[in-house]
mmCIF file of C-alpha atoms in Angstrom:
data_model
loop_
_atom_site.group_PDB
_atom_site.id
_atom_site.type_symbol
_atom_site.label_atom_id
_atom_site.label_comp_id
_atom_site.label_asym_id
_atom_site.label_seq_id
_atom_site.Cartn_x
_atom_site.Cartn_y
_atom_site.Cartn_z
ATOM 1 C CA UNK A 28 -177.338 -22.047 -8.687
ATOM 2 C CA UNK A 29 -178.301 -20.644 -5.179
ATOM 3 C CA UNK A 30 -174.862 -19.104 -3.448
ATOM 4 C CA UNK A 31 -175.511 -20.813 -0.458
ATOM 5 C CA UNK A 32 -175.682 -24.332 -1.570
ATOM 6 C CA UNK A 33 -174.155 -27.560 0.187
ATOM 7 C CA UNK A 34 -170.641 -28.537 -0.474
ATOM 8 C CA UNK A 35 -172.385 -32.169 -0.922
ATOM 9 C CA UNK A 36 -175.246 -30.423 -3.231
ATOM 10 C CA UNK A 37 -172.428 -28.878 -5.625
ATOM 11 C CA UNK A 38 -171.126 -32.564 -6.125
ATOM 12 C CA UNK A 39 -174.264 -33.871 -7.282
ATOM 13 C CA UNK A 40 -175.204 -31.138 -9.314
ATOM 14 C CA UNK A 41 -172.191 -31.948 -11.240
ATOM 15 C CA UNK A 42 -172.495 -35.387 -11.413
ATOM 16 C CA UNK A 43 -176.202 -34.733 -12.611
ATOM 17 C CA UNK A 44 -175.271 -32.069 -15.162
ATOM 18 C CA UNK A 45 -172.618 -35.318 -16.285
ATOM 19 C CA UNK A 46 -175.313 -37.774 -16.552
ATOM 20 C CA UNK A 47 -178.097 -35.282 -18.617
ATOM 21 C CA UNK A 48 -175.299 -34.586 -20.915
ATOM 22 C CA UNK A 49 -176.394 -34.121 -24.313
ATOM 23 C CA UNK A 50 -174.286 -33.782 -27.456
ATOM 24 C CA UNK A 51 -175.221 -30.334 -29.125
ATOM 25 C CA UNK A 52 -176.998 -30.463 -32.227
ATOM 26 C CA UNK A 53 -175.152 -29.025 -35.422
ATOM 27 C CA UNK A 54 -176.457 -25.367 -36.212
ATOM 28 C CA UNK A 55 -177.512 -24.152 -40.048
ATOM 29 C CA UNK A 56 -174.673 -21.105 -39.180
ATOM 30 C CA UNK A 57 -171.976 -23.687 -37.374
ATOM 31 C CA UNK A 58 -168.515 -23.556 -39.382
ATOM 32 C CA UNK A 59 -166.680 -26.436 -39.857
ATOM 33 C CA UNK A 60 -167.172 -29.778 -38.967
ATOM 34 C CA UNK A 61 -169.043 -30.903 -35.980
ATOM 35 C CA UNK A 62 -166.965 -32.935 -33.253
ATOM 36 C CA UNK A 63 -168.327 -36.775 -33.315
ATOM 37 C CA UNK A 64 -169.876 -37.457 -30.231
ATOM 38 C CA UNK A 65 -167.374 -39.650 -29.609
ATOM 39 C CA UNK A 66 -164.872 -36.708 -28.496
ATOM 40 C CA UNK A 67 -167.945 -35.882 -25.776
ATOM 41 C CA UNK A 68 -168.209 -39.246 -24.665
ATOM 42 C CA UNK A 69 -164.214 -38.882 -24.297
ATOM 43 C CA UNK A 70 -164.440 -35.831 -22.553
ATOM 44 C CA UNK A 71 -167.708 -36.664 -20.322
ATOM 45 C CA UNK A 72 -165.290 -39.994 -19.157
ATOM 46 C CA UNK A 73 -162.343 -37.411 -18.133
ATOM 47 C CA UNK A 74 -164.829 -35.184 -16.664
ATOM 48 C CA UNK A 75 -166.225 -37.947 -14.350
ATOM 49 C CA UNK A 76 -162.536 -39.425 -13.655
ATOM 50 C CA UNK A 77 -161.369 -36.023 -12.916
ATOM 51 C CA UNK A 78 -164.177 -35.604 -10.158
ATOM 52 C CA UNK A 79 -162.827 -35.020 -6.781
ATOM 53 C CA UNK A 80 -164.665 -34.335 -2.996
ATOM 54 C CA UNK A 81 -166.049 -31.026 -3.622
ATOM 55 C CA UNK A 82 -164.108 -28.620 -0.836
ATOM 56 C CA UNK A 83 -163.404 -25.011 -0.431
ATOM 57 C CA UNK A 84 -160.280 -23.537 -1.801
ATOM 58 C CA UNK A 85 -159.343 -19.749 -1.815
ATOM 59 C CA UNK A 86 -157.981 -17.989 -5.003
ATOM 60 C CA UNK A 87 -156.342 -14.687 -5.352
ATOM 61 C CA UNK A 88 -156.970 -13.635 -8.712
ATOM 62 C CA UNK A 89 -159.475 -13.452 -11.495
ATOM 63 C CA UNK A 90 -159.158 -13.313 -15.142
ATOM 64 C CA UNK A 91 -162.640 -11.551 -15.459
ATOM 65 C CA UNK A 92 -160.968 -7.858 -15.565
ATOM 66 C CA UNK A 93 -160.912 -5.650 -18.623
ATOM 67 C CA UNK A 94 -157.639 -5.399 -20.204
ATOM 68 C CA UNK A 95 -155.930 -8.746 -19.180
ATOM 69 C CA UNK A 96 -154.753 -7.476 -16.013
ATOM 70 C CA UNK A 97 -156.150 -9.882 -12.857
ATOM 71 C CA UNK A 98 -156.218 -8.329 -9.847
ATOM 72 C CA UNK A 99 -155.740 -9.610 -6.819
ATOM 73 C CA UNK A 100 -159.428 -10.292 -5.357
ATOM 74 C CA UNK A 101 -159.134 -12.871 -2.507
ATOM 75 C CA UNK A 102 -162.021 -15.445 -2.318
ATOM 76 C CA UNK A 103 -163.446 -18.527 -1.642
ATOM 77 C CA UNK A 104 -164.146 -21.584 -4.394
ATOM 78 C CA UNK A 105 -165.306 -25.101 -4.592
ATOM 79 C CA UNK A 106 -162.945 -27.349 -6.094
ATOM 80 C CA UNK A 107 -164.975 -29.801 -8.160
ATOM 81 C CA UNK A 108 -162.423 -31.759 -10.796
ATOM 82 C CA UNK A 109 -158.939 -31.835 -10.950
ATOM 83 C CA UNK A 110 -157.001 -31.551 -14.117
ATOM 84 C CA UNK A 111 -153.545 -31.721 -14.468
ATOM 85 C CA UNK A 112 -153.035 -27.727 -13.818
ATOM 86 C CA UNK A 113 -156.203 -26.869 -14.131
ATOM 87 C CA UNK A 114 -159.271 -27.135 -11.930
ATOM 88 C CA UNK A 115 -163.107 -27.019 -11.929
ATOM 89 C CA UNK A 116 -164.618 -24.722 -9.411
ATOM 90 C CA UNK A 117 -168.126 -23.358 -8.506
ATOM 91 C CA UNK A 118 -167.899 -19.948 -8.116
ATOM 92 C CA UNK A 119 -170.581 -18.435 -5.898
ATOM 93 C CA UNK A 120 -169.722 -14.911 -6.880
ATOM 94 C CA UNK A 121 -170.958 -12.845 -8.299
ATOM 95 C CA UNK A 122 -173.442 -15.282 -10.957
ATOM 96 C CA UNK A 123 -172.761 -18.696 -9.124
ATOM 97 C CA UNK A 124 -171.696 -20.469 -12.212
ATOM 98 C CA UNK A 125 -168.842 -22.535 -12.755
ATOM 99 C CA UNK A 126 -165.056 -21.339 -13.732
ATOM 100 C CA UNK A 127 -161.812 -22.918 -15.128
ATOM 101 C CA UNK A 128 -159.192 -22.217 -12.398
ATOM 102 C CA UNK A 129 -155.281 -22.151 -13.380
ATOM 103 C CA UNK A 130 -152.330 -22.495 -11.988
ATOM 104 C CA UNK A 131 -149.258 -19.942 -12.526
ATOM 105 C CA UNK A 132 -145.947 -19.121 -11.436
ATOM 106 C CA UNK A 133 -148.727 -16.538 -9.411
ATOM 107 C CA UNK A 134 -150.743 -18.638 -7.927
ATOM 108 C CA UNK A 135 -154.493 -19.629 -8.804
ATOM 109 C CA UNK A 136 -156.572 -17.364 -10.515
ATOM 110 C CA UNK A 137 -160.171 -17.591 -12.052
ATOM 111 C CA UNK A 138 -160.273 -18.156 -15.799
ATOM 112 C CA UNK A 139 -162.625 -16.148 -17.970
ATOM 113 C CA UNK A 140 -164.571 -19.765 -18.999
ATOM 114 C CA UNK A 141 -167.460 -19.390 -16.971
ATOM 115 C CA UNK A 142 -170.936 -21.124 -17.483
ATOM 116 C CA UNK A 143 -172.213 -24.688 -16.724
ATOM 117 C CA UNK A 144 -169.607 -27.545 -14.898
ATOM 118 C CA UNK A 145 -169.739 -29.564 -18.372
ATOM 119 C CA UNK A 146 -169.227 -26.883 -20.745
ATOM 120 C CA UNK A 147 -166.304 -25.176 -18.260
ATOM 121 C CA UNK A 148 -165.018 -28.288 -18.307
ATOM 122 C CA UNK A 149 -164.656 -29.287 -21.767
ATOM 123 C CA UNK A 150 -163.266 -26.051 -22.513
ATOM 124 C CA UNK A 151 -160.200 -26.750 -20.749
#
């Protein structure tokens, strides 16, 4: 996704990534058993009830750095779903993907679980 893209665009990209949702086919080299798609129907419901007003919201941390230490890197977000302690955000930098954001004793910083809203979100 394009940095510079519409608080109003981010919520519908979500909300179309939602709705063209489709459950993963099992691979030859998966392990275990597959989740039903009834756990992604589940999930895609909490996704969509978790949806909020898409707005800006400024972190202080991220979780990307080697080692497990975040350092402080101020910046802006947009907040996409709220979940309990944890929330959805587009990230425009550096890839303009999506992120997991948590909340510490700390403050908020950017999860390593980066990639599509959907598949950030289901993480959780």
């Amino acid at each position: 996704m394009d940095a510079r893209i519409s608080l109003a665009d981010i919520g519908q990209y979500v909300e179309t990534e939602i709705e063209s949702f489709a459950v993963p086919a099992q691979r030859p080299d998966q392990l275990g058993e597959p989740l039903p798609a009834e756990w992604f129907s589940k999930q895609l419901d909490e996704m969509t009830a978790a949806l909020v007003e898409p707005y800006l919201f400024e972190i202080d941390g991220d979780g990307r750095f080697p080692g497990g230490i975040p350092k402080p890197v101020p910046r802006q977000v947009i907040i996409v779903a709220e979940d309990d302690y944890l929330f959805l955000a587009y990230d425009p930098d550096p890839d303009g993907d999506f992120a997991l954001i948590f909340k510490s004793a700390s403050g908020f910083g950017v999860s390593p679980i980066r990639g599509g809203a959907v598949d950030c979100f289901m993480s959780r």
